[in-house]
Structures are given as C-alpha cells and as structure tokens.
Coordinates of C-alpha atoms and ligand atoms in Angstrom, one line a residue:
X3 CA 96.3 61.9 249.5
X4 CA 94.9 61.8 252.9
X5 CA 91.7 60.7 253.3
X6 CA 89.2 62.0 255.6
X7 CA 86.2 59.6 254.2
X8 CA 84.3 58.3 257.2
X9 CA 81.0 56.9 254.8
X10 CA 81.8 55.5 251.4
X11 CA 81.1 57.7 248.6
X12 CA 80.7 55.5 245.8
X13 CA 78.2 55.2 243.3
X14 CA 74.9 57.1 242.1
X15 CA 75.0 60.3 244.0
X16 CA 72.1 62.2 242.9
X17 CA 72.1 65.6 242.6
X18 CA 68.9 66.6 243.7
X19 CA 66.8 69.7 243.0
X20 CA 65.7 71.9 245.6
X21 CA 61.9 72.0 246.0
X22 CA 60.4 75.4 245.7
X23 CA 55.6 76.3 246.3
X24 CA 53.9 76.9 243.1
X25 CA 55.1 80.4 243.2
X26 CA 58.7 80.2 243.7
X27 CA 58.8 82.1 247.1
X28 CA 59.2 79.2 249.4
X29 CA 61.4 75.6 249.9
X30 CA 58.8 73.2 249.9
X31 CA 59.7 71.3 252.6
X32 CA 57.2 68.6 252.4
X33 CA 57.9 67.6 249.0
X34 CA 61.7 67.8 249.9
X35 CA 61.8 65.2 251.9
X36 CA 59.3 63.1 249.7
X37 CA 62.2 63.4 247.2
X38 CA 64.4 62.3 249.7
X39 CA 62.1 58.8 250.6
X40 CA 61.7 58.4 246.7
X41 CA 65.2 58.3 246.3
X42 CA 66.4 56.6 249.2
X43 CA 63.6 53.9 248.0
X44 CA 65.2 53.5 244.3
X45 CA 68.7 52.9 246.0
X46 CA 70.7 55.6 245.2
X47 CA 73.9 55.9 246.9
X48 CA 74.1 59.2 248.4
X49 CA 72.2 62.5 248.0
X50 CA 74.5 66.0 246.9
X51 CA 71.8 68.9 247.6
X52 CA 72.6 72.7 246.7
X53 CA 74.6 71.9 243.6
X54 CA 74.1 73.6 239.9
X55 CA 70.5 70.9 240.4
X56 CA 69.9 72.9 243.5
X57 CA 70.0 76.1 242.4
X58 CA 72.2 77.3 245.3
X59 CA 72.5 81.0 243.4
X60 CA 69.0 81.5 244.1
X61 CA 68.6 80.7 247.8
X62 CA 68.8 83.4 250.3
X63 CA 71.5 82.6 253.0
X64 CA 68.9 80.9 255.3
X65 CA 67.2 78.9 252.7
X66 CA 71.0 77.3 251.5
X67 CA 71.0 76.8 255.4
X68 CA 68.0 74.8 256.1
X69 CA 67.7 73.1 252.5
X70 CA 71.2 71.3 253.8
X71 CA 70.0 71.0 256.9
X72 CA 66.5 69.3 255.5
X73 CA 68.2 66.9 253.2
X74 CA 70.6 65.4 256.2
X75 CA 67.8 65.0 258.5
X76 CA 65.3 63.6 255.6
X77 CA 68.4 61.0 254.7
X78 CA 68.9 60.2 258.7
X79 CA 72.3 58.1 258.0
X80 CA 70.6 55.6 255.7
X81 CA 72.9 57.3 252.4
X82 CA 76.1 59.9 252.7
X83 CA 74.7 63.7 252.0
X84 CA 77.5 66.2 250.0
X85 CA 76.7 69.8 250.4
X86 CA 77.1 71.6 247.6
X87 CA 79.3 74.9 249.0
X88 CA 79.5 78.0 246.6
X89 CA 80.2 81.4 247.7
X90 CA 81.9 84.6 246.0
X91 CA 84.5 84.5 249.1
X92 CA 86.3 82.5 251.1
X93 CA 84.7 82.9 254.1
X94 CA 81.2 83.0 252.8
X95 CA 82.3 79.2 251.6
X96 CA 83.6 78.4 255.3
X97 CA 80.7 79.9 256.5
X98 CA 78.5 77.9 254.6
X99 CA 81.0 74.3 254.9
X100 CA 81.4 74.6 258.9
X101 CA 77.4 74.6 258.9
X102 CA 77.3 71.7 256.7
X103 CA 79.8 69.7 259.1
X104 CA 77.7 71.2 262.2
X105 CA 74.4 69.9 260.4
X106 CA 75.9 66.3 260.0
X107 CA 76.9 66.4 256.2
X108 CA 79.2 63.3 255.2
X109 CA 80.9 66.0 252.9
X110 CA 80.6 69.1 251.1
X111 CA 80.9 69.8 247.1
X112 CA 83.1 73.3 247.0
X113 CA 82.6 75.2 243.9
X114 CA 85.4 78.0 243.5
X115 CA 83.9 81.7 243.7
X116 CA 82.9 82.2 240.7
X117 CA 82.3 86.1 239.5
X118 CA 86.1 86.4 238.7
X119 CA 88.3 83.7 237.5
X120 CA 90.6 82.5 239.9
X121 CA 94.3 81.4 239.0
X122 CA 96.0 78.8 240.4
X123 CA 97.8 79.8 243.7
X124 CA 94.7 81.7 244.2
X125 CA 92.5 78.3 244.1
X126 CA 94.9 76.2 245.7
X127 CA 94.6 78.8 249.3
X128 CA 90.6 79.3 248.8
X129 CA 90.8 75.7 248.8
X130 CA 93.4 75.1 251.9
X131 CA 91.2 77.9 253.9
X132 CA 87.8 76.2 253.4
X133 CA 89.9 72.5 253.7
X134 CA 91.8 74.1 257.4
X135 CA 88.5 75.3 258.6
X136 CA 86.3 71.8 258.4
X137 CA 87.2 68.2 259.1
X138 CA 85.1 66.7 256.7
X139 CA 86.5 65.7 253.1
X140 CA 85.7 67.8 250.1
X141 CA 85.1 66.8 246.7
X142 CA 86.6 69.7 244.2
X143 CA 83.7 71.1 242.0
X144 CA 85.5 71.3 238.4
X145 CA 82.8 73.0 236.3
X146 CA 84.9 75.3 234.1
X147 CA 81.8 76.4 232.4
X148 CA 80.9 78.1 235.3
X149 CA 84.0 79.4 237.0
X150 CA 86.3 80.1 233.8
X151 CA 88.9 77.6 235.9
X152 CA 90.0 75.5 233.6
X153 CA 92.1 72.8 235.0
X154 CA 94.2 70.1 233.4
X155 CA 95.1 66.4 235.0
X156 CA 98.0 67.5 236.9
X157 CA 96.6 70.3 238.5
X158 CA 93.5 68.7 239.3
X159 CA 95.7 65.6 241.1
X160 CA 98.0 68.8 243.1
X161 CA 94.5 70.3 244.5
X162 CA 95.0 66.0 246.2
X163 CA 97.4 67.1 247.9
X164 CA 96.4 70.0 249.8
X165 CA 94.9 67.6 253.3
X166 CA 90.8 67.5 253.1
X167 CA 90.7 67.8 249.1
X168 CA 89.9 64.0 248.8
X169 CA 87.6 64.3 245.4
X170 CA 86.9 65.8 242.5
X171 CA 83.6 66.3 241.3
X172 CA 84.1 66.4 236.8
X173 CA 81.8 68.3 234.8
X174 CA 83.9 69.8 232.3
X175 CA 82.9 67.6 229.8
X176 CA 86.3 66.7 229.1
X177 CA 86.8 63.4 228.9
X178 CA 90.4 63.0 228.1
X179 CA 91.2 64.9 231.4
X180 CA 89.0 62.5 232.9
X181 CA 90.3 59.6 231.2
X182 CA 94.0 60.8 232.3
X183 CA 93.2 61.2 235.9
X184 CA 91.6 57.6 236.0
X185 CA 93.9 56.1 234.6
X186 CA 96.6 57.3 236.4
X187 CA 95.9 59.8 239.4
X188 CA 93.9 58.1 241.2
X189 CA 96.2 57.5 244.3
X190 CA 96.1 61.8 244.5
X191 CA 92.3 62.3 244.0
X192 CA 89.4 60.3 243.5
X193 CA 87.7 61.1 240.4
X194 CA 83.3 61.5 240.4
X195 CA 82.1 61.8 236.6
X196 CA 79.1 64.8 236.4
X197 CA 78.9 65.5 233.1
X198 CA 75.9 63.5 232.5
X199 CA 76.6 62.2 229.1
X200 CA 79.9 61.3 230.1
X201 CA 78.5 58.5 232.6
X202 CA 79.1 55.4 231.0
X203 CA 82.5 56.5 229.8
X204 CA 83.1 58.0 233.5
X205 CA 82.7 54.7 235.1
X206 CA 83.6 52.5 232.9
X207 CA 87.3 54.3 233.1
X208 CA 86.7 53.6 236.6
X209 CA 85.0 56.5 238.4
X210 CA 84.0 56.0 241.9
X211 CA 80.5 57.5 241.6
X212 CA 78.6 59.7 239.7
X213 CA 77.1 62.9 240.9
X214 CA 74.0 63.0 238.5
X215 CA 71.0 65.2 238.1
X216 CA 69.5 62.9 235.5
X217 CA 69.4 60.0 238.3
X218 CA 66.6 62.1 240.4
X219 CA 64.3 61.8 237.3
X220 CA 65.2 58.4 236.9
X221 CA 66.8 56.5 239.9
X222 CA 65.8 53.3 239.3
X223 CA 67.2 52.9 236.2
X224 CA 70.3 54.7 237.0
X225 CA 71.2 52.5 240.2
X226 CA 70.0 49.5 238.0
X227 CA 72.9 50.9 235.1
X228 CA 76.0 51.4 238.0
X229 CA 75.5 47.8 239.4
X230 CA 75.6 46.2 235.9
X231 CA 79.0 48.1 234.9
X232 CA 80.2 49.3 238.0
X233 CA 79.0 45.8 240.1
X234 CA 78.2 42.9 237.9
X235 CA 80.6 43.9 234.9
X236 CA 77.3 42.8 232.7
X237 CA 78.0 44.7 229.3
X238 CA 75.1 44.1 227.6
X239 CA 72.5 45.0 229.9
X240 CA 74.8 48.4 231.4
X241 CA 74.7 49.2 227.2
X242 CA 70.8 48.4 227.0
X243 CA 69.8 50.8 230.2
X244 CA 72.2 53.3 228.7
X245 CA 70.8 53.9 225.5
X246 CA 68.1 55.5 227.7
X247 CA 70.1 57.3 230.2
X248 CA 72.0 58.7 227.2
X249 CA 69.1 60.1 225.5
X250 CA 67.5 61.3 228.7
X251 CA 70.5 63.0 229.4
X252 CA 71.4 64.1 226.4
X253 CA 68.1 66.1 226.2
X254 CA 68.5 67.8 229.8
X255 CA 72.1 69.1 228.6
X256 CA 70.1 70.5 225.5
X257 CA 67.8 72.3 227.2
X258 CA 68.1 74.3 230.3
X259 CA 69.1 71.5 233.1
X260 CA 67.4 72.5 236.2
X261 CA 64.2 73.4 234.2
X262 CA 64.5 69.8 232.3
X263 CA 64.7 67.8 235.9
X264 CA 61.9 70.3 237.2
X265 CA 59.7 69.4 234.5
X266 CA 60.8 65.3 234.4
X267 CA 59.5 65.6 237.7
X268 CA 56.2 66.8 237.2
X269 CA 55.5 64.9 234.2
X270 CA 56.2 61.6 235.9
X271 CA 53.9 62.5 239.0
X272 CA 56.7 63.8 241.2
X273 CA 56.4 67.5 241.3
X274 CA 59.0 69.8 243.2
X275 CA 57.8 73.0 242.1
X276 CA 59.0 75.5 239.1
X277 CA 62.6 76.8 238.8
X278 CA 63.4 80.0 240.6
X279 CA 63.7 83.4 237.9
X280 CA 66.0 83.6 236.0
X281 CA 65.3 80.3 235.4
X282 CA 62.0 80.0 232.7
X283 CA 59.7 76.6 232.4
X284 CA 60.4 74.6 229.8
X285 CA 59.2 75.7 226.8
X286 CA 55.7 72.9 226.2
X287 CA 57.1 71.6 223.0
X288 CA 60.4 70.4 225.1
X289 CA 58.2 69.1 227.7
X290 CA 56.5 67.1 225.1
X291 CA 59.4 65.9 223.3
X292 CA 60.8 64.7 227.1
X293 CA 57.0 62.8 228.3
X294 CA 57.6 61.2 224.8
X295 CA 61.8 60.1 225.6
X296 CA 60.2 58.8 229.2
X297 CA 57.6 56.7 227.2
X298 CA 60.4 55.2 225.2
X299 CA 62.0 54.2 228.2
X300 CA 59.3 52.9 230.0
X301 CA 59.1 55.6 232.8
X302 CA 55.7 56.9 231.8
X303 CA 53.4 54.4 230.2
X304 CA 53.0 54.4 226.7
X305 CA 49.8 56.2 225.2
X306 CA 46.8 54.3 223.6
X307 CA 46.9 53.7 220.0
Ligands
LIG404 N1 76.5 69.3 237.9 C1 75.2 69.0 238.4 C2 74.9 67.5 238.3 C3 75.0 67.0 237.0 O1 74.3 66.0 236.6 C4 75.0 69.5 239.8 O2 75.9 69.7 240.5 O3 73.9 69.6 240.2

C-alpha cells in the first residue's frame, strides 16, 4: 500500500447527518455548521459528511455539492473531513470526488454504484477510475447491505493495492472479516470499524478509527470511550462508557438509523431537522424508549420522581 494520507485519520470520525428546514425542502445551513462547532467542541477526530448518516440518495446534485462544501469550510483544518462519494456510474463518482479534492476534503468515502451488483473486476476498475482521477486517498465503503458486494479479507486487502485505495470503511457487520484483516492485512489496507455495535470489538482488534453515526448524538462520550481503549488502554472505564454506547447503538441499528440520530438530536436540544421521504420520523413510542436510554446514560437529565 501506497499511502496518500496527508492528515491523520485516526479515531472518532463521525458520521454526521445532513441538516435539512422543518419541511424537508432545504439544507439548513445554519444548523450545519452548529453541528460542525458542537462536534469539533466534543473532540472528535474528523467529520465524514454525505454518508448513509447523510442521506446522500436524497440530495439533488447541487445540495451533495455544497453540503461537502459546507462541512470543509465549517471544520476550516481544525479536524480531516471524508466525503462520502456514491454514484450509479463511474463518472458520476469522479464527478462528485474531483469536487471533493477541489473543495479541500482530506479524503473521500467511495461507495460502489449500487442499483446492480458489481463483480469483482468490475469493482476493482470503478475503483482504479475514481482512484486515477483524484490525488487524495479513499477509504473503500464496504456496506454489503447496500450494494449486494460482498467481500471477503483477501479481496478487501487487493482493492490496497490498486494506488489511492488507502482504507476501508467496515459496515458489514462481519466481524470475523474484520478481525482477519486486523490482524493480519493491515500493511495492504487500513481497516475503520462502522458497524456501530461492532465498536469496541473494531478497536480493540486494532482499528484505526471509527466512522460512527452514534458519535454525533453522543461525542463526548464516544471520544471519552476511544482515548480509554484506543489511548490509555484503561479497560475498565472503555467497558463502563460502553455499556452505553452499546445500548445507544444497539437501538439506532433497531430502528431506522438516520431517523434514530435525527431524533437523538432533537431530543437532546440539538435539532437538525426531519429525515428526507422515504425516510418517516420515528415512530413516538421509539422516541420515548431513546429520551429514556439518554437518561440512563446521563445525556438528558433524569426526570423528577
Ligand atoms: N455507515 C454509517 C455510519 C455508521 O455509524 C454512515 O456512513 O453514515
């Protein structure tokens, strides 16, 4: 592997939402880049807007454009920004990656297209054309859920080798192909856990960061949870702060994601609008079941007896 890292991309990258007005029809710029001060506050480690979190799908060309364009400016050097890149064609995705470099993203997230399954040789030259056309790394988006590529270790450490392909973003909830690559392809690709309940397991084994929804909702806690197993090796307290992250998380990948962090962020003061249609709000008994996890972990104050 070949790196083209210029900023360290290392710890809590949080995948961020996208801010939308009340109705839906807008990006809400000024609470984007409240998000943006919130989180750069907390100490997170990097920002990765127009992910799955970000609802790229629903963003007409010029909002994916400017929400990109919104978060680098907002983050202004202080943290590394990933673009999340997803197109249905190759050059839809250089379109969208050579604006990301022009804009002054650190790197960009590439999702394969994603309407028909790609095979192999077919992924390995989208990837080489969207790698030839930029000079700034890309972390492989592995989210088989979504794309119907389903990858094992080696094949994930050969897309290391094409030049530019420096990372690999996990969220196949696999953990053994994690595990594998970890523990023994890490000289081909560095591995990013984002499977969100996979995140102690993800850097314990020794992930570099973790690209992580949950973290927007909660980024003091998370950044508190990397530097005690990631930093300080401290066990006991990592294990203490992750029976919270775990349940949070574990309730966001039971419900509909983006319209779990959309509503974590209301209830805890923060609000960033409603999910864009298809997307429905969270149903008010999930919503109260979530204000009542946040109580439990000391996020929202507990209510008066
Ligand atoms: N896969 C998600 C992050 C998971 O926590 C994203 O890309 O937004």
């Amino acid at each position: 592997m070949s790196s083209r890292t210029k900023k360290d991309l290392r710890g809590i990258l949080v995948a961020v939402t996208t801010p939308f007005t009340e109705d839906g029809s807008a990006v809400d710029e000024a609470a984007l880049q409240r998000q943006v001060e919130r989180l750069v506050s907390a100490g997170v480690h990097g920002l990765v807007p127009t992910g799955t979190t970000g609802e790229f799908t629903t963003l007409s060309a010029a909002e994916y454009r400017r929400v990109i364009e919104l978060y680098v400016k907002g983050a202004d050097g202080r943290i590394p920004v990933v673009a999340g890149i997803g197109a249905l064609s190759t050059q839809g995705a250089i379109e969208l990656s050579q604006h990301a470099e022009t804009v002054g993203a650190d790197a960009v997230m590439l999702v394969p297209p994603f309407y028909d399954p790609l095979d192999f040789t077919t992924l390995k030259s989208f990837l080489s054309a969207v790698a030839g056309s930029i000079s700034i790394p890309i972390v492989y988006y592995n989210v088989p859920g979504a794309t119907g590529v389903k990858l094992g270790a080696e094949e994930i450490a050969e897309l290391g080798d094409i030049d530019g392909i420096d990372y690999l973003k996990d969220t196949s909830g696999d953990a053994v192909t994690l595990a594998d690559l970890l523990a023994s392809r890490t000289d081909r690709i560095k591995a990013f856990n984002g499977w969100d309940t996979l995140t102690f397991f993800g850097i314990a084994s020794g992930a570099e960061a973790s690209v992580w929804g949950t973290a927007g909702v909660v980024p003091e806690l998370a950044v508190e949870f990397w530097e005690a197993l990631a930093e300080k090796k401290d066990l006991d307290r990592a294990r203490e702060l992750w029976k919270h992250l775990w349940t949070i998380s574990d309730f966001l990948e039971s419900v509909n994601y983006v319209a779990g962090i959309k509503a974590g962020l209301e209830l805890i003061g923060e609000p960033v609008g409603p999910a864009r249609l298809p997307i429905l709000p969270l149903p008010a008994e999930d919503r109260e079941r979530f204000a009542g996890i946040l109580r439990n972990a000391g996020v929202l104050p507990a209510v008066a007896a």
